[in-house]
Amino acid sequence: MKATAVACANQGLIKYWGKTDEALRVPSNPSISVCLAALTTRTTVEFSDRLEHDELTLDHRSSTDPRVFQHLDRIRELARSSQRARVVSENGFPPGVGFASSASGFAALTVAGAAAAGLDLTPSALSRLARLGSGSASRSVPGGFAELLAEDDTRSIAVRLAGPDDLDFRTLAVGVAETEKKVPSSAGMRITTRTSPFFPARLEYLVPALERMRAALRARNPVEVARLAEVDTLNMHATMLTSDPPLVYWSGATLEVIRAVLDARASGIAVYFSVDAGENVFVNGRASDVAAARERLRAVRGVSSLVESAPGGPARLDPQPLF
Ligand code: PMV
């Protein structure tokens, strides 16, 4: 059987950085994100008796990414199937540069793969399965503004806190990197949780920080959501910078964009920055403020792309296959 799904990337607003169980990707802390409607992955999966081995094509190139093959094994195990799969996946943005293509990628693979294997999973089961592929992918399953709980394996699922249209929220994804990030997030998380003296302090700070973010979402307050995401960015990067060896994900251009955001704010435009594990910067705020900051950010040295995005919806099956 063949199925196709489309999923959005997401941006951590209260970020996930650390696991209590690496194999099952159980996160150390709950995290909250917003899906990005403009950054999507489309994936078609076909399981068939005619295939002798799994085949993967990612952005028009043949790939042997073991994480994808492991994920197909998880789906086969649930479906009690031994059929091999053909997977074709296309990103609407460059992968591996800090715009979280693993989130949209594993969310789309999970939803398409489960359907192609004939599984009828609940949204919670789909979110859990996506988490096993990539932690942040679980949050792309419900879409909108979602919280990934940090419980045990079965209960660490993402739940929706607000719908994509509930807040006047916009993100400008400011690209400054065209290369893969230097330390993949799984390795980076391991280094930080084991060595940063600030990591225990982060876990303590997160309890009220999460509560403030949930309250800002309940109050439908986009400026407060954007502000709290900036506070959390600096908190998470403080744990990365104080890891041993240090994790410096930012480049000079990252800091130039951050400076431009601070300057925009000083001149009365309410925009805030947010950076995941990479060089690129998200700039968040109300639609009118993000529009007002756009040309200033385009002019910053080192900026190679600007994509404006509204909040996105859930990962969904789609009638248009890639093969
Ligand atoms: O994409 P993952 O599951 O490897 O985790 C990345 C985590 C951050 O992007 C750095 C933060 C977040 O919450 O998305």
XYZ file of C-alpha atoms and ligand atoms in Angstrom:
337
model
C 0.000 0.000 0.000
C 1.070 3.577 -0.675
C 0.380 6.764 1.320
C 1.596 10.368 1.285
C 1.763 12.854 4.141
C 2.735 16.496 4.555
C 4.105 17.840 7.850
C 5.407 21.224 8.998
C 8.720 21.932 10.663
C 8.444 23.408 14.100
C 10.335 25.917 16.196
C 10.966 25.226 19.882
C 9.513 28.108 21.908
C 10.418 26.477 25.227
C 13.125 24.216 23.931
C 13.911 20.536 24.269
C 17.597 19.856 24.954
C 18.356 16.634 26.834
C 17.006 13.105 27.155
C 16.451 10.791 30.113
C 16.350 7.757 27.784
C 18.418 8.064 24.617
C 17.182 4.899 22.888
C 13.519 5.810 23.368
C 14.156 9.554 23.008
C 12.350 10.414 26.232
C 12.994 14.140 26.818
C 14.439 15.568 30.053
C 11.928 18.403 30.030
C 8.563 19.261 28.500
C 8.892 21.565 25.496
C 6.512 23.861 23.618
C 6.684 24.669 19.912
C 4.953 26.368 17.020
C 4.601 24.636 13.664
C 5.749 26.617 10.621
C 3.283 26.470 7.731
C 5.877 27.639 5.184
C 8.472 24.943 5.989
C 7.074 21.557 5.055
C 8.148 18.059 4.116
C 6.139 15.829 1.778
C 6.793 12.077 2.015
C 5.379 9.103 0.136
C 5.810 5.578 1.514
C 4.954 2.343 -0.251
C 5.243 -1.094 1.339
C 5.388 -3.891 -1.205
C 6.234 -7.596 -1.562
C 8.033 -6.740 -4.798
C 10.801 -4.768 -3.022
C 13.887 -6.652 -1.836
C 15.231 -3.895 0.395
C 14.226 -0.475 1.679
C 14.867 2.393 -0.744
C 15.052 6.037 0.273
C 15.201 9.126 -1.921
C 15.623 12.395 -0.054
C 15.426 15.638 -2.025
C 16.036 13.765 -5.319
C 19.116 11.928 -3.990
C 19.416 8.326 -2.930
C 20.068 8.091 0.831
C 20.948 5.375 3.351
C 20.102 7.347 6.514
C 19.920 4.570 9.155
C 17.444 6.534 11.285
C 14.882 6.307 8.494
C 15.397 2.559 8.079
C 15.091 2.064 11.866
C 11.850 4.022 11.763
C 10.494 1.776 8.993
C 11.371 -1.204 11.253
C 9.292 0.310 14.071
C 6.331 0.700 11.707
C 6.742 -2.874 10.378
C 6.885 -4.209 13.937
C 3.606 -2.473 14.834
C 1.978 -3.769 11.616
C 3.557 -7.242 11.999
C 4.809 -6.908 8.448
C 8.061 -7.850 6.753
C 7.420 -5.924 3.540
C 10.193 -3.585 2.398
C 9.431 0.046 1.643
C 10.122 2.686 -0.956
C 10.280 6.166 0.568
C 10.512 9.431 -1.360
C 10.709 12.658 0.618
C 11.024 16.294 -0.381
C 11.769 19.287 1.828
C 10.614 22.761 0.965
C 13.800 24.096 2.646
C 17.486 23.098 3.044
C 17.872 20.170 5.491
C 20.245 20.131 8.471
C 20.722 23.873 8.860
C 18.765 24.508 12.033
C 15.288 24.730 10.522
C 14.473 21.323 12.041
C 13.962 19.228 8.916
C 14.109 16.138 11.144
C 10.864 17.282 12.807
C 8.850 17.637 9.618
C 10.665 14.657 8.085
C 9.894 12.154 10.820
C 6.356 13.490 11.326
C 5.591 13.026 7.615
C 7.330 9.621 7.541
C 5.325 8.472 10.574
C 1.939 9.545 9.258
C 2.567 8.276 5.697
C 4.314 5.084 6.874
C 1.603 4.149 9.376
C -1.126 4.613 6.749
C 0.852 2.734 4.085
C 1.297 -0.165 6.538
C -2.472 -0.241 7.146
C -2.179 0.912 10.763
C -4.976 2.959 12.269
C -3.167 4.796 15.070
C -4.596 7.413 17.437
C -3.069 10.919 17.306
C -1.239 10.129 20.599
C 0.198 6.899 19.217
C 1.332 8.732 16.063
C 2.976 11.461 18.153
C 4.800 8.867 20.295
C 5.947 6.961 17.215
C 7.230 10.183 15.615
C 9.142 10.965 18.844
C 11.060 7.684 18.521
C 12.372 8.970 15.169
C 13.123 12.516 16.341
C 11.976 14.128 19.591
C 10.804 17.366 18.026
C 8.859 15.447 15.318
C 6.269 14.461 17.925
C 5.252 18.135 18.126
C 4.699 18.394 14.375
C 1.992 15.695 14.571
C -0.708 17.791 16.348
C 0.561 21.023 14.716
C -0.279 24.539 15.897
C 1.236 25.363 19.283
C 2.026 22.019 20.941
C 3.602 20.737 24.143
C 5.692 17.559 24.193
C 5.246 16.056 27.660
C 8.268 14.583 29.439
C 6.940 11.444 31.112
C 7.723 7.811 30.298
C 7.850 6.291 26.810
C 4.113 5.912 26.235
C 3.087 9.192 27.853
C 5.733 11.451 26.291
C 3.442 12.642 23.524
C 2.682 16.077 22.119
C -0.626 17.761 22.844
C -2.004 20.885 21.238
C -2.108 24.045 23.398
C -3.488 26.428 20.738
C -4.550 26.188 17.115
C -2.581 27.810 14.284
C -5.145 30.608 13.877
C -5.634 31.341 17.573
C -2.833 33.934 17.763
C -1.638 36.730 15.470
C 1.819 35.129 15.400
C 4.398 35.218 12.587
C 7.881 33.847 12.210
C 10.599 35.013 9.864
C 13.010 32.129 9.314
C 16.287 33.959 8.662
C 18.783 31.709 6.909
C 22.473 32.417 7.398
C 23.857 28.885 6.920
C 23.825 26.624 3.906
C 25.736 23.792 5.564
C 24.890 20.918 7.896
C 25.163 21.795 11.585
C 28.449 20.810 13.201
C 27.269 18.686 16.138
C 24.026 16.733 15.590
C 21.454 17.361 18.327
C 21.572 13.844 19.855
C 25.332 14.088 20.439
C 25.024 17.705 21.579
C 22.285 16.878 24.108
C 24.420 14.071 25.561
C 27.388 16.426 26.031
C 25.266 19.160 27.648
C 23.344 16.937 30.068
C 26.572 15.290 31.221
C 28.849 18.297 31.482
C 27.163 21.712 31.656
C 27.061 23.002 35.248
C 24.103 25.112 34.111
C 21.959 22.149 33.012
C 20.460 21.473 36.510
C 19.726 25.204 36.786
C 17.967 25.074 33.414
C 15.706 22.238 34.591
C 14.734 24.357 37.621
C 14.097 27.484 35.540
C 11.949 25.473 33.112
C 9.165 24.763 35.618
C 7.967 28.403 35.847
C 9.093 29.143 32.265
C 6.781 26.452 30.865
C 3.929 27.732 33.000
C 4.469 31.296 31.742
C 4.450 30.085 28.114
C 1.255 28.054 28.625
C -0.364 31.147 30.228
C 0.749 33.400 27.317
C -0.797 30.929 24.856
C -4.019 30.732 26.863
C -4.118 34.550 26.908
C -3.510 34.517 23.088
C -0.651 36.982 23.611
C 1.754 36.702 20.632
C 4.252 39.305 21.900
C 4.647 37.500 25.238
C 5.024 34.139 23.448
C 7.791 35.636 21.270
C 9.491 37.276 24.259
C 9.499 34.087 26.338
C 10.968 32.139 23.399
C 13.861 34.623 23.256
C 14.474 34.239 27.008
C 14.479 30.465 26.584
C 16.838 30.598 23.607
C 19.506 32.337 25.681
C 18.939 29.942 28.571
C 19.354 26.844 26.374
C 22.392 28.254 24.541
C 23.968 29.088 27.938
C 23.928 25.346 28.710
C 25.385 24.581 25.255
C 28.164 27.180 25.586
C 29.112 25.869 29.044
C 29.295 22.232 27.895
C 32.658 20.458 27.731
C 33.577 20.373 24.885
C 31.684 23.637 24.213
C 28.810 23.691 21.750
C 28.888 26.947 19.823
C 26.096 26.663 17.274
C 26.080 30.361 16.395
C 28.151 32.039 13.691
C 29.027 35.702 13.285
C 25.981 36.138 11.069
C 23.752 34.661 13.811
C 24.930 37.436 16.133
C 24.477 40.073 13.422
C 20.830 39.026 13.070
C 20.364 39.008 16.855
C 21.813 42.568 16.980
C 19.464 43.685 14.198
C 16.504 42.283 16.159
C 17.604 44.178 19.291
C 18.003 47.373 17.212
C 14.549 46.899 15.675
C 13.123 46.540 19.160
C 14.904 49.673 20.357
C 13.144 51.527 17.543
C 9.730 50.284 18.643
C 9.187 47.133 16.544
C 8.199 44.279 18.884
C 10.187 41.389 17.365
C 12.169 38.739 19.256
C 14.789 36.185 18.188
C 14.898 32.437 18.755
C 17.668 30.008 17.758
C 17.542 26.197 17.824
C 20.651 24.008 17.440
C 22.118 25.788 14.422
C 23.192 29.117 12.971
C 19.853 30.250 11.599
C 17.565 32.603 13.449
C 13.810 32.710 13.840
C 12.339 36.161 14.354
C 8.935 36.116 16.018
C 6.182 38.591 16.758
C 2.810 39.855 15.525
C 2.354 39.855 11.747
C 2.620 43.672 11.529
C 5.854 43.828 13.580
C 7.489 40.984 11.648
C 6.570 42.736 8.375
C 8.060 45.998 9.697
C 11.366 44.269 10.578
C 11.674 42.269 7.383
C 13.686 44.663 5.193
C 16.144 45.503 7.995
C 16.835 41.783 8.430
C 17.260 41.194 4.725
C 19.999 43.862 4.753
C 22.050 42.126 7.469
C 25.413 40.818 6.259
C 25.426 37.044 5.865
C 21.656 36.621 5.482
C 21.009 34.265 2.572
C 17.275 33.578 2.832
C 14.126 34.910 4.466
C 10.969 32.834 4.743
C 7.941 34.291 6.467
C 5.644 31.753 8.061
C 2.297 31.660 9.804
C 1.678 28.892 12.366
C 1.028 25.561 10.646
C -1.508 22.782 11.085
C -1.149 19.096 11.929
C 0.705 16.458 9.922
C -1.860 15.118 7.448
C -2.369 12.568 4.730
C -2.391 14.107 1.275
C -3.691 12.787 -2.067
C -0.626 13.866 -4.115
C 2.063 11.149 -4.118
C 5.716 11.778 -5.043
C 5.795 8.586 -7.174
O 15.150 17.901 16.335
P 15.598 17.141 17.535
O 14.549 16.202 17.999
O 16.924 16.498 17.349
O 15.796 18.228 18.725
C 16.244 19.516 18.499
C 15.899 20.391 19.668
C 15.962 21.881 19.413
O 15.596 22.178 18.084
C 17.362 22.465 19.629
C 15.012 22.586 20.384
C 13.557 22.278 20.140
O 12.810 22.202 21.134
O 13.125 22.127 18.984
